[in-house]
PDB file of C-alpha atoms and ligand atoms in Angstrom:
ATOM      1  CA  MET A  10      21.229 -56.369  -5.259  1.00 57.00           C
ATOM      2  CA  TYR A  11      22.731 -59.704  -6.212  1.00 59.00           C
ATOM      3  CA  GLU A  12      20.661 -61.522  -8.546  1.00 66.00           C
ATOM      4  CA  PRO A  13      21.459 -64.986  -9.350  1.00 64.00           C
ATOM      5  CA  GLY A  14      22.418 -65.485 -13.195  1.00 64.00           C
ATOM      6  CA  ARG A  15      23.000 -61.907 -14.145  1.00 68.00           C
ATOM      7  CA  PRO A  16      26.275 -61.850 -15.602  1.00 63.00           C
ATOM      8  CA  ASN A  17      28.985 -59.759 -14.436  1.00 69.00           C
ATOM      9  CA  LEU A  18      29.872 -56.699 -16.163  1.00 69.00           C
ATOM     10  CA  VAL A  19      33.328 -56.662 -14.709  1.00 76.00           C
ATOM     11  CA  GLU A  20      35.672 -59.459 -15.504  1.00 82.00           C
ATOM     12  CA  ILE A  21      38.999 -58.952 -13.961  1.00 85.00           C
ATOM     13  CA  SER A  22      41.686 -61.565 -15.324  1.00 85.00           C
ATOM     14  CA  ARG A  23      43.448 -63.975 -12.699  1.00 84.00           C
ATOM     15  CA  ARG A  24      45.497 -66.733 -12.173  1.00 84.00           C
ATOM     16  CA  GLY A  25      44.139 -69.895 -11.740  1.00 89.00           C
ATOM     17  CA  LEU A  26      44.375 -71.758  -7.862  1.00 94.00           C
ATOM     18  CA  MET A  27      45.684 -75.045  -7.329  1.00 97.00           C
ATOM     19  CA  LEU A  28      43.621 -76.535  -4.602  1.00 98.00           C
ATOM     20  CA  VAL A  29      44.855 -79.357  -2.759  1.00 98.00           C
ATOM     21  CA  ILE A  30      42.976 -81.583  -0.460  1.00 98.00           C
ATOM     22  CA  SER A  31      44.079 -84.009   1.600  1.00 98.00           C
ATOM     23  CA  SER A  32      42.777 -86.439   4.344  1.00 97.00           C
ATOM     24  CA  PRO A  33      43.028 -90.068   5.710  1.00 96.00           C
ATOM     25  CA  SER A  34      41.265 -92.750   3.583  1.00 92.00           C
ATOM     26  CA  GLY A  35      37.493 -92.720   4.099  1.00 94.00           C
ATOM     27  CA  ALA A  36      37.149 -89.092   5.794  1.00 96.00           C
ATOM     28  CA  GLY A  37      35.288 -87.718   2.579  1.00 96.00           C
ATOM     29  CA  LYS A  38      37.507 -85.892   0.609  1.00 95.00           C
ATOM     30  CA  SER A  39      36.143 -87.654  -2.883  1.00 93.00           C
ATOM     31  CA  THR A  40      32.746 -87.090  -1.804  1.00 95.00           C
ATOM     32  CA  ILE A  41      33.169 -83.375  -1.125  1.00 97.00           C
ATOM     33  CA  ALA A  42      35.379 -82.718  -4.246  1.00 96.00           C
ATOM     34  CA  ARG A  43      33.006 -84.446  -6.546  1.00 95.00           C
ATOM     35  CA  SER A  44      29.989 -81.699  -4.876  1.00 97.00           C
ATOM     36  CA  LEU A  45      32.356 -78.746  -5.722  1.00 97.00           C
ATOM     37  CA  LEU A  46      33.149 -79.877  -9.438  1.00 96.00           C
ATOM     38  CA  GLU A  47      29.729 -80.828 -10.173  1.00 96.00           C
ATOM     39  CA  ASN A  48      28.962 -77.456  -8.863  1.00 96.00           C
ATOM     40  CA  ASP A  49      31.529 -75.073  -9.919  1.00 95.00           C
ATOM     41  CA  LYS A  50      32.302 -75.033 -13.953  1.00 91.00           C
ATOM     42  CA  ASN A  51      35.432 -73.275 -13.317  1.00 91.00           C
ATOM     43  CA  LEU A  52      37.194 -76.109 -11.331  1.00 95.00           C
ATOM     44  CA  SER A  53      38.480 -79.229 -12.912  1.00 93.00           C
ATOM     45  CA  LEU A  54      39.990 -82.312 -11.401  1.00 95.00           C
ATOM     46  CA  SER A  55      43.420 -83.278 -11.959  1.00 97.00           C
ATOM     47  CA  VAL A  56      42.882 -86.990 -13.198  1.00 97.00           C
ATOM     48  CA  SER A  57      46.003 -88.806 -11.260  1.00 98.00           C
ATOM     49  CA  VAL A  58      47.620 -91.799 -12.557  1.00 98.00           C
ATOM     50  CA  THR A  59      47.960 -94.950 -10.289  1.00 98.00           C
ATOM     51  CA  THR A  60      49.240 -98.454 -10.106  1.00 98.00           C
ATOM     52  CA  ARG A  61      46.192 -99.461  -8.072  1.00 95.00           C
ATOM     53  CA  GLN A  62      43.334-101.853  -9.030  1.00 94.00           C
ATOM     54  CA  ARG A  63      40.322-100.041 -10.293  1.00 95.00           C
ATOM     55  CA  ARG A  64      37.129 -99.670  -7.872  1.00 90.00           C
ATOM     56  CA  PRO A  65      33.857-101.222  -9.392  1.00 91.00           C
ATOM     57  CA  SER A  66      32.303 -97.459  -9.426  1.00 91.00           C
ATOM     58  CA  GLU A  67      35.511 -95.722 -10.961  1.00 93.00           C
ATOM     59  CA  ILE A  68      35.762 -94.982 -14.718  1.00 96.00           C
ATOM     60  CA  GLU A  69      39.241 -95.275 -16.324  1.00 97.00           C
ATOM     61  CA  GLY A  70      40.456 -91.387 -17.397  1.00 96.00           C
ATOM     62  CA  VAL A  71      37.787 -90.125 -15.046  1.00 94.00           C
ATOM     63  CA  HIS A  72      38.737 -90.819 -11.466  1.00 93.00           C
ATOM     64  CA  TYR A  73      42.154 -91.986 -12.353  1.00 97.00           C
ATOM     65  CA  ARG A  74      44.271 -93.382 -15.426  1.00 97.00           C
ATOM     66  CA  PHE A  75      44.991 -96.882 -14.690  1.00 98.00           C
ATOM     67  CA  VAL A  76      48.183 -98.010 -15.221  1.00 98.00           C
ATOM     68  CA  GLY A  77      50.937-100.706 -14.750  1.00 98.00           C
ATOM     69  CA  ILE A  78      54.192-100.263 -12.922  1.00 97.00           C
ATOM     70  CA  ARG A  79      56.306-100.027 -16.185  1.00 98.00           C
ATOM     71  CA  GLU A  80      54.259 -97.272 -17.813  1.00 98.00           C
ATOM     72  CA  PHE A  81      54.254 -95.440 -14.062  1.00 98.00           C
ATOM     73  CA  GLU A  82      57.760 -95.736 -14.458  1.00 98.00           C
ATOM     74  CA  ARG A  83      58.356 -94.724 -17.866  1.00 98.00           C
ATOM     75  CA  LEU A  84      56.045 -91.327 -17.185  1.00 98.00           C
ATOM     76  CA  ARG A  85      57.934 -90.304 -13.641  1.00 97.00           C
ATOM     77  CA  ASP A  86      61.528 -90.733 -15.354  1.00 97.00           C
ATOM     78  CA  SER A  87      60.447 -88.783 -18.225  1.00 97.00           C
ATOM     79  CA  ASP A  88      59.355 -85.874 -15.926  1.00 96.00           C
ATOM     80  CA  ALA A  89      55.867 -86.081 -17.163  1.00 97.00           C
ATOM     81  CA  LEU A  90      54.642 -86.145 -13.366  1.00 98.00           C
ATOM     82  CA  LEU A  91      54.773 -82.839 -10.973  1.00 97.00           C
ATOM     83  CA  GLU A  92      54.600 -85.116  -8.266  1.00 98.00           C
ATOM     84  CA  TRP A  93      54.267 -88.280  -7.487  1.00 98.00           C
ATOM     85  CA  ALA A  94      54.162 -90.839  -4.143  1.00 98.00           C
ATOM     86  CA  GLU A  95      53.635 -94.298  -3.030  1.00 97.00           C
ATOM     87  CA  VAL A  96      50.766 -94.361  -0.735  1.00 93.00           C
ATOM     88  CA  HIS A  97      49.314 -97.540   0.799  1.00 88.00           C
ATOM     89  CA  GLY A  98      51.607 -99.954  -1.675  1.00 91.00           C
ATOM     90  CA  ASN A  99      50.623 -98.221  -4.490  1.00 96.00           C
ATOM     91  CA  PHE A 100      52.090 -95.420  -6.854  1.00 98.00           C
ATOM     92  CA  TYR A 101      50.311 -92.290  -7.625  1.00 98.00           C
ATOM     93  CA  GLY A 102      51.316 -89.317  -9.783  1.00 98.00           C
ATOM     94  CA  THR A 103      49.785 -85.891 -10.937  1.00 98.00           C
ATOM     95  CA  PRO A 104      50.155 -85.680 -14.739  1.00 97.00           C
ATOM     96  CA  ARG A 105      52.563 -82.395 -15.683  1.00 96.00           C
ATOM     97  CA  GLU A 106      50.876 -81.106 -19.096  1.00 94.00           C
ATOM     98  CA  ALA A 107      47.046 -81.104 -17.710  1.00 93.00           C
ATOM     99  CA  VAL A 108      47.680 -78.654 -14.805  1.00 93.00           C
ATOM    100  CA  GLU A 109      50.342 -76.652 -16.979  1.00 89.00           C
ATOM    101  CA  ASP A 110      47.531 -75.950 -19.555  1.00 89.00           C
ATOM    102  CA  ALA A 111      44.892 -74.910 -16.906  1.00 89.00           C
ATOM    103  CA  MET A 112      47.098 -72.762 -14.882  1.00 85.00           C
ATOM    104  CA  ALA A 113      48.188 -70.971 -18.347  1.00 81.00           C
ATOM    105  CA  ALA A 114      44.239 -70.613 -18.881  1.00 85.00           C
ATOM    106  CA  GLY A 115      43.457 -69.048 -15.598  1.00 84.00           C
ATOM    107  CA  ARG A 116      41.416 -72.172 -14.658  1.00 91.00           C
ATOM    108  CA  ASP A 117      41.590 -73.779 -11.516  1.00 95.00           C
ATOM    109  CA  MET A 118      42.512 -77.096 -10.480  1.00 97.00           C
ATOM    110  CA  LEU A 119      41.528 -79.692  -7.825  1.00 98.00           C
ATOM    111  CA  PHE A 120      43.798 -81.987  -6.503  1.00 98.00           C
ATOM    112  CA  ASP A 121      42.869 -85.231  -4.513  1.00 96.00           C
ATOM    113  CA  ILE A 122      46.420 -86.219  -3.383  1.00 97.00           C
ATOM    114  CA  ASP A 123      48.218 -87.297  -0.060  1.00 96.00           C
ATOM    115  CA  TRP A 124      50.264 -85.015   2.207  1.00 97.00           C
ATOM    116  CA  GLN A 125      53.727 -86.095   0.100  1.00 98.00           C
ATOM    117  CA  GLY A 126      51.741 -84.764  -3.127  1.00 98.00           C
ATOM    118  CA  ALA A 127      50.845 -81.886  -1.565  1.00 98.00           C
ATOM    119  CA  GLN A 128      54.426 -80.857  -0.008  1.00 98.00           C
ATOM    120  CA  GLN A 129      55.883 -81.166  -3.438  1.00 98.00           C
ATOM    121  CA  LEU A 130      53.289 -78.666  -4.840  1.00 97.00           C
ATOM    122  CA  GLN A 131      53.684 -76.445  -1.927  1.00 97.00           C
ATOM    123  CA  GLU A 132      57.455 -76.502  -2.760  1.00 97.00           C
ATOM    124  CA  LYS A 133      56.862 -76.050  -6.610  1.00 94.00           C
ATOM    125  CA  MET A 134      54.034 -73.315  -6.745  1.00 92.00           C
ATOM    126  CA  PRO A 135      53.912 -71.879  -3.481  1.00 94.00           C
ATOM    127  CA  ALA A 136      51.853 -68.620  -4.974  1.00 91.00           C
ATOM    128  CA  ASP A 137      49.116 -71.233  -6.654  1.00 93.00           C
ATOM    129  CA  VAL A 138      48.719 -73.769  -4.331  1.00 96.00           C
ATOM    130  CA  VAL A 139      45.609 -73.516  -1.613  1.00 98.00           C
ATOM    131  CA  SER A 140      45.637 -76.743   0.622  1.00 98.00           C
ATOM    132  CA  ILE A 141      42.846 -78.204   2.652  1.00 98.00           C
ATOM    133  CA  PHE A 142      43.189 -81.193   4.902  1.00 98.00           C
ATOM    134  CA  ILE A 143      39.840 -83.027   6.157  1.00 98.00           C
ATOM    135  CA  LEU A 144      39.611 -84.509   9.185  1.00 98.00           C
ATOM    136  CA  PRO A 145      36.849 -87.164  10.343  1.00 98.00           C
ATOM    137  CA  PRO A 146      34.788 -86.148  13.464  1.00 97.00           C
ATOM    138  CA  THR A 147      35.980 -89.496  15.472  1.00 97.00           C
ATOM    139  CA  MET A 148      38.266 -92.702  14.310  1.00 95.00           C
ATOM    140  CA  THR A 149      34.994 -94.589  15.160  1.00 95.00           C
ATOM    141  CA  GLU A 150      33.195 -92.585  11.969  1.00 96.00           C
ATOM    142  CA  LEU A 151      36.832 -93.162  10.039  1.00 96.00           C
ATOM    143  CA  GLN A 152      36.629 -96.845  10.407  1.00 94.00           C
ATOM    144  CA  ALA A 153      32.612 -97.155   9.976  1.00 94.00           C
ATOM    145  CA  ARG A 154      32.638 -94.718   6.559  1.00 94.00           C
ATOM    146  CA  LEU A 155      35.651 -96.970   4.884  1.00 92.00           C
ATOM    147  CA  HIS A 156      33.216 -99.973   5.655  1.00 92.00           C
ATOM    148  CA  ARG A 157      29.961 -98.376   4.399  1.00 91.00           C
ATOM    149  CA  ARG A 158      32.054 -97.639   1.345  1.00 85.00           C
ATOM    150  CA  ALA A 159      32.370-101.145   0.678  1.00 82.00           C
ATOM    151  CA  GLU A 160      34.537-100.960  -2.237  1.00 83.00           C
ATOM    152  CA  ASP A 161      37.778-101.843  -0.736  1.00 83.00           C
ATOM    153  CA  THR A 162      38.505-105.671   0.698  1.00 88.00           C
ATOM    154  CA  GLU A 163      38.710-106.113   4.380  1.00 90.00           C
ATOM    155  CA  GLN A 164      42.764-106.059   4.146  1.00 91.00           C
ATOM    156  CA  VAL A 165      42.776-102.981   2.507  1.00 88.00           C
ATOM    157  CA  ILE A 166      40.938-101.285   4.583  1.00 91.00           C
ATOM    158  CA  ALA A 167      42.984-102.413   7.624  1.00 91.00           C
ATOM    159  CA  THR A 168      46.061-100.662   5.930  1.00 91.00           C
ATOM    160  CA  ARG A 169      44.240 -98.169   5.247  1.00 90.00           C
ATOM    161  CA  LEU A 170      43.006 -97.251   8.779  1.00 92.00           C
ATOM    162  CA  ALA A 171      46.302 -98.513  10.112  1.00 91.00           C
ATOM    163  CA  ASN A 172      48.217 -95.660   7.944  1.00 92.00           C
ATOM    164  CA  SER A 173      45.355 -92.928   9.315  1.00 95.00           C
ATOM    165  CA  ARG A 174      46.873 -91.568  12.353  1.00 94.00           C
ATOM    166  CA  SER A 175      50.492 -90.834  10.547  1.00 94.00           C
ATOM    167  CA  GLU A 176      48.704 -89.187   7.694  1.00 96.00           C
ATOM    168  CA  ILE A 177      46.552 -87.315  10.233  1.00 97.00           C
ATOM    169  CA  GLU A 178      49.914 -86.193  12.096  1.00 97.00           C
ATOM    170  CA  HIS A 179      50.638 -83.870   9.025  1.00 98.00           C
ATOM    171  CA  TRP A 180      47.637 -81.229   9.512  1.00 98.00           C
ATOM    172  CA  ARG A 181      49.545 -78.615  10.629  1.00 98.00           C
ATOM    173  CA  GLU A 182      51.077 -78.177   7.097  1.00 98.00           C
ATOM    174  CA  TYR A 183      47.931 -77.265   5.454  1.00 98.00           C
ATOM    175  CA  ASP A 184      46.371 -73.868   4.955  1.00 98.00           C
ATOM    176  CA  TYR A 185      42.527 -74.861   6.005  1.00 98.00           C
ATOM    177  CA  ILE A 186      41.093 -77.510   8.511  1.00 98.00           C
ATOM    178  CA  VAL A 187      37.851 -79.162   7.654  1.00 98.00           C
ATOM    179  CA  VAL A 188      36.337 -81.238  10.241  1.00 98.00           C
ATOM    180  CA  ASN A 189      33.604 -83.472   7.611  1.00 98.00           C
ATOM    181  CA  ASP A 190      30.928 -84.143  10.274  1.00 98.00           C
ATOM    182  CA  ASP A 191      28.184 -83.062   8.668  1.00 98.00           C
ATOM    183  CA  LEU A 192      28.542 -83.472   4.748  1.00 97.00           C
ATOM    184  CA  ASN A 193      26.484 -80.029   3.609  1.00 97.00           C
ATOM    185  CA  ARG A 194      28.572 -78.106   5.832  1.00 98.00           C
ATOM    186  CA  ALA A 195      31.708 -79.127   4.988  1.00 98.00           C
ATOM    187  CA  TYR A 196      30.943 -78.880   1.345  1.00 98.00           C
ATOM    188  CA  MET A 197      29.790 -75.203   2.098  1.00 98.00           C
ATOM    189  CA  SER A 198      33.343 -74.444   4.147  1.00 98.00           C
ATOM    190  CA  LEU A 199      35.185 -75.922   1.106  1.00 98.00           C
ATOM    191  CA  LYS A 200      33.168 -73.859  -1.379  1.00 98.00           C
ATOM    192  CA  SER A 201      33.616 -70.312   0.957  1.00 98.00           C
ATOM    193  CA  ILE A 202      37.645 -70.948   0.784  1.00 98.00           C
ATOM    194  CA  VAL A 203      37.605 -71.012  -3.032  1.00 97.00           C
ATOM    195  CA  GLU A 204      35.488 -67.855  -3.268  1.00 96.00           C
ATOM    196  CA  ALA A 205      37.515 -66.243  -0.896  1.00 97.00           C
ATOM    197  CA  GLU A 206      40.914 -67.203  -2.037  1.00 96.00           C
ATOM    198  CA  ARG A 207      39.823 -66.209  -5.972  1.00 94.00           C
ATOM    199  CA  LEU A 208      39.370 -62.676  -4.564  1.00 94.00           C
ATOM    200  CA  ARG A 209      42.974 -62.730  -3.051  1.00 94.00           C
ATOM    201  CA  ARG A 210      44.580 -59.370  -4.575  1.00 94.00           C
ATOM    202  CA  ASP A 211      48.096 -61.131  -5.533  1.00 91.00           C
ATOM    203  CA  ARG A 212      46.045 -63.794  -7.738  1.00 89.00           C
ATOM    204  CA  ARG A 213      44.235 -60.784  -9.695  1.00 91.00           C
ATOM    205  CA  PRO A 214      46.659 -59.230 -11.857  1.00 90.00           C
ATOM    206  CA  GLY A 215      43.782 -57.374 -13.736  1.00 92.00           C
ATOM    207  CA  LEU A 216      43.097 -55.524 -10.903  1.00 94.00           C
ATOM    208  CA  TYR A 217      46.097 -52.982 -11.658  1.00 94.00           C
ATOM    209  CA  ASP A 218      44.201 -52.142 -15.343  1.00 94.00           C
ATOM    210  CA  PHE A 219      40.785 -52.036 -13.480  1.00 94.00           C
ATOM    211  CA  VAL A 220      41.907 -49.652 -10.934  1.00 95.00           C
ATOM    212  CA  THR A 221      43.460 -47.338 -13.361  1.00 95.00           C
ATOM    213  CA  ARG A 222      40.403 -47.184 -15.698  1.00 94.00           C
ATOM    214  CA  LEU A 223      38.377 -46.583 -12.794  1.00 94.00           C
ATOM    215  CA  LEU A 224      40.406 -43.663 -11.677  1.00 95.00           C
ATOM    216  CA  THR A 225      40.671 -42.059 -15.080  1.00 95.00           C
ATOM    217  CA  GLU A 226      36.944 -42.275 -15.548  1.00 93.00           C
ATOM    218  CA  LYS A 227      35.264 -39.035 -16.461  1.00 90.00           C
ATOM    219  CA  PRO A 228      32.251 -38.181 -13.837  1.00 83.00           C
ATOM    220  CA  VAL A 229      28.936 -37.895 -15.339  1.00 82.00           C
ATOM    221  CA  LEU A 230      27.629 -34.517 -14.097  1.00 72.00           C
TER     222      LEU A 230
HETATM  223  P1  LIG B  13      37.805 -90.228   1.009  1.00 84.40           P
HETATM  224  O1  LIG B  13      37.739 -89.952  -0.847  1.00 84.40           O
HETATM  225  O2  LIG B  13      38.283 -89.488   1.789  1.00 84.40           O
HETATM  226  O3  LIG B  13      38.618 -91.580   1.004  1.00 84.40           O
HETATM  227  P2  LIG B  13      34.805 -91.083   0.395  1.00 84.40           P
HETATM  228  O4  LIG B  13      34.575 -89.554  -0.109  1.00 84.40           O
HETATM  229  O5  LIG B  13      35.012 -92.167  -0.572  1.00 84.40           O
HETATM  230  O6  LIG B  13      36.272 -90.824   1.122  1.00 84.40           O
HETATM  231  O7  LIG B  13      33.961 -91.183   1.440  1.00 84.40           O
HETATM  232  C1  LIG B  13      34.009 -92.328   2.211  1.00 84.40           C
HETATM  233  C2  LIG B  13      32.247 -92.853   2.928  1.00 84.40           C
HETATM  234  O8  LIG B  13      32.311 -91.955   3.642  1.00 84.40           O
HETATM  235  C3  LIG B  13      31.623 -92.933   1.169  1.00 84.40           C
HETATM  236  O9  LIG B  13      30.917 -93.791   1.214  1.00 84.40           O
HETATM  237  C4  LIG B  13      31.058 -91.254   1.605  1.00 84.40           C
HETATM  238  O10 LIG B  13      29.556 -91.581   1.319  1.00 84.40           O
HETATM  239  C5  LIG B  13      30.789 -91.475   3.203  1.00 84.40           C
HETATM  240  N1  LIG B  13      30.625 -90.088   3.770  1.00 84.40           N
HETATM  241  C6  LIG B  13      31.468 -88.937   3.257  1.00 84.40           C
HETATM  242  N2  LIG B  13      31.173 -87.965   3.915  1.00 84.40           N
HETATM  243  C7  LIG B  13      30.330 -88.029   4.861  1.00 84.40           C
HETATM  244  C8  LIG B  13      29.788 -87.575   6.074  1.00 84.40           C
HETATM  245  N3  LIG B  13      29.677 -85.988   6.219  1.00 84.40           N
HETATM  246  N4  LIG B  13      28.802 -88.253   7.089  1.00 84.40           N
HETATM  247  C9  LIG B  13      28.708 -89.590   6.745  1.00 84.40           C
HETATM  248  N5  LIG B  13      28.944 -90.078   5.615  1.00 84.40           N
HETATM  249  C10 LIG B  13      29.986 -89.719   4.566  1.00 84.40           C
HETATM  250  P1  LIG B  14      42.646 -93.800  -3.156  1.00 84.40           P
HETATM  251  O1  LIG B  14      43.090 -95.191  -3.518  1.00 84.40           O
HETATM  252  O2  LIG B  14      41.802 -94.041  -1.888  1.00 84.40           O
HETATM  253  O3  LIG B  14      41.882 -93.264  -4.288  1.00 84.40           O
HETATM  254  O4  LIG B  14      43.521 -93.079  -2.994  1.00 84.40           O
HETATM  255  C1  LIG B  14      44.484 -92.993  -1.424  1.00 84.40           C
HETATM  256  C2  LIG B  14      45.470 -91.713  -1.249  1.00 84.40           C
HETATM  257  O5  LIG B  14      46.806 -91.282  -2.837  1.00 84.40           O
HETATM  258  C3  LIG B  14      44.417 -90.515  -1.128  1.00 84.40           C
HETATM  259  O6  LIG B  14      45.298 -90.023  -0.171  1.00 84.40           O
HETATM  260  C4  LIG B  14      44.900 -89.463  -2.466  1.00 84.40           C
HETATM  261  O7  LIG B  14      44.309 -88.492  -2.082  1.00 84.40           O
HETATM  262  C5  LIG B  14      46.078 -90.301  -2.667  1.00 84.40           C
HETATM  263  N1  LIG B  14      45.845 -89.866  -4.207  1.00 84.40           N
HETATM  264  C6  LIG B  14      45.601 -89.900  -5.111  1.00 84.40           C
HETATM  265  N2  LIG B  14      46.235 -89.660  -6.298  1.00 84.40           N
HETATM  266  C7  LIG B  14      47.328 -89.237  -5.825  1.00 84.40           C
HETATM  267  C8  LIG B  14      48.318 -88.387  -6.523  1.00 84.40           C
HETATM  268  O8  LIG B  14      48.354 -88.272  -8.059  1.00 84.40           O
HETATM  269  N3  LIG B  14      49.374 -87.983  -5.819  1.00 84.40           N
HETATM  270  C9  LIG B  14      49.557 -88.297  -4.687  1.00 84.40           C
HETATM  271  N4  LIG B  14      50.638 -87.709  -4.298  1.00 84.40           N
HETATM  272  N5  LIG B  14      48.534 -88.898  -4.089  1.00 84.40           N
HETATM  273  C10 LIG B  14      47.440 -89.319  -4.696  1.00 84.40           C
END
């Protein structure tokens, strides 16, 4: 019987997975990502660098590394970014080193990036990427959420809404689509995806040794 908290007696080594989450701005991906990160200690956030202005609620080094355009160009040109893109008039990029360290240690990483970044990671690491696109239940609700978040100016909200349609057009490029109507249900869907993807055979090289040991075990009579 499943007993919460009981340690697993069988540890089977596996590769880390790269969980890529995209959505039009305001659909709720950061909110869902936060819940996943709080409740799953094997998952860590890839902290992007950006040239965007910091929002009042954001913390340097936790949500983003906020840099000037010169520093961004230096990182990009020295190949320190695994992927990068211009989104809503600002530059964003994923620092390479943290991802490579996490993958080597078999840890899972979550990427809150747009469709351009998702495409680049899918091309570079097709075996490791699991991609999820979050849709809002309606465009009216998307607009309401951007206003309720109350962290961007009216002009920034207008740009993001105008861009949301072209972002949604990319939904077919993702492995999973989750409609974020009820927040808890959307969170449970993402949690299920992560759990199932961790069990995939091709992500668990340790299975070879495990099954070999299982088949050579002497029966207890
Ligand atoms: P994104 O990261 O996709 O831009 P956020 O996670 O910042 O979006 O969410 C935008 C706003 O919508 C926030 O104020 C958040 O609390 C709210 N929100 C997220 N999911 C839901 C939901 N299912 N129902 C109602 N409000 C939500
Ligand atoms: P925001 O300004 O709302 O934090 O993010 C705007 C958009 O940029 C979102 O779609 C977010 O997922 C995307 N984004 C954030 N960091 C990165 C990144 O490192 N690379 C790419 N390609 N997109 C990013």
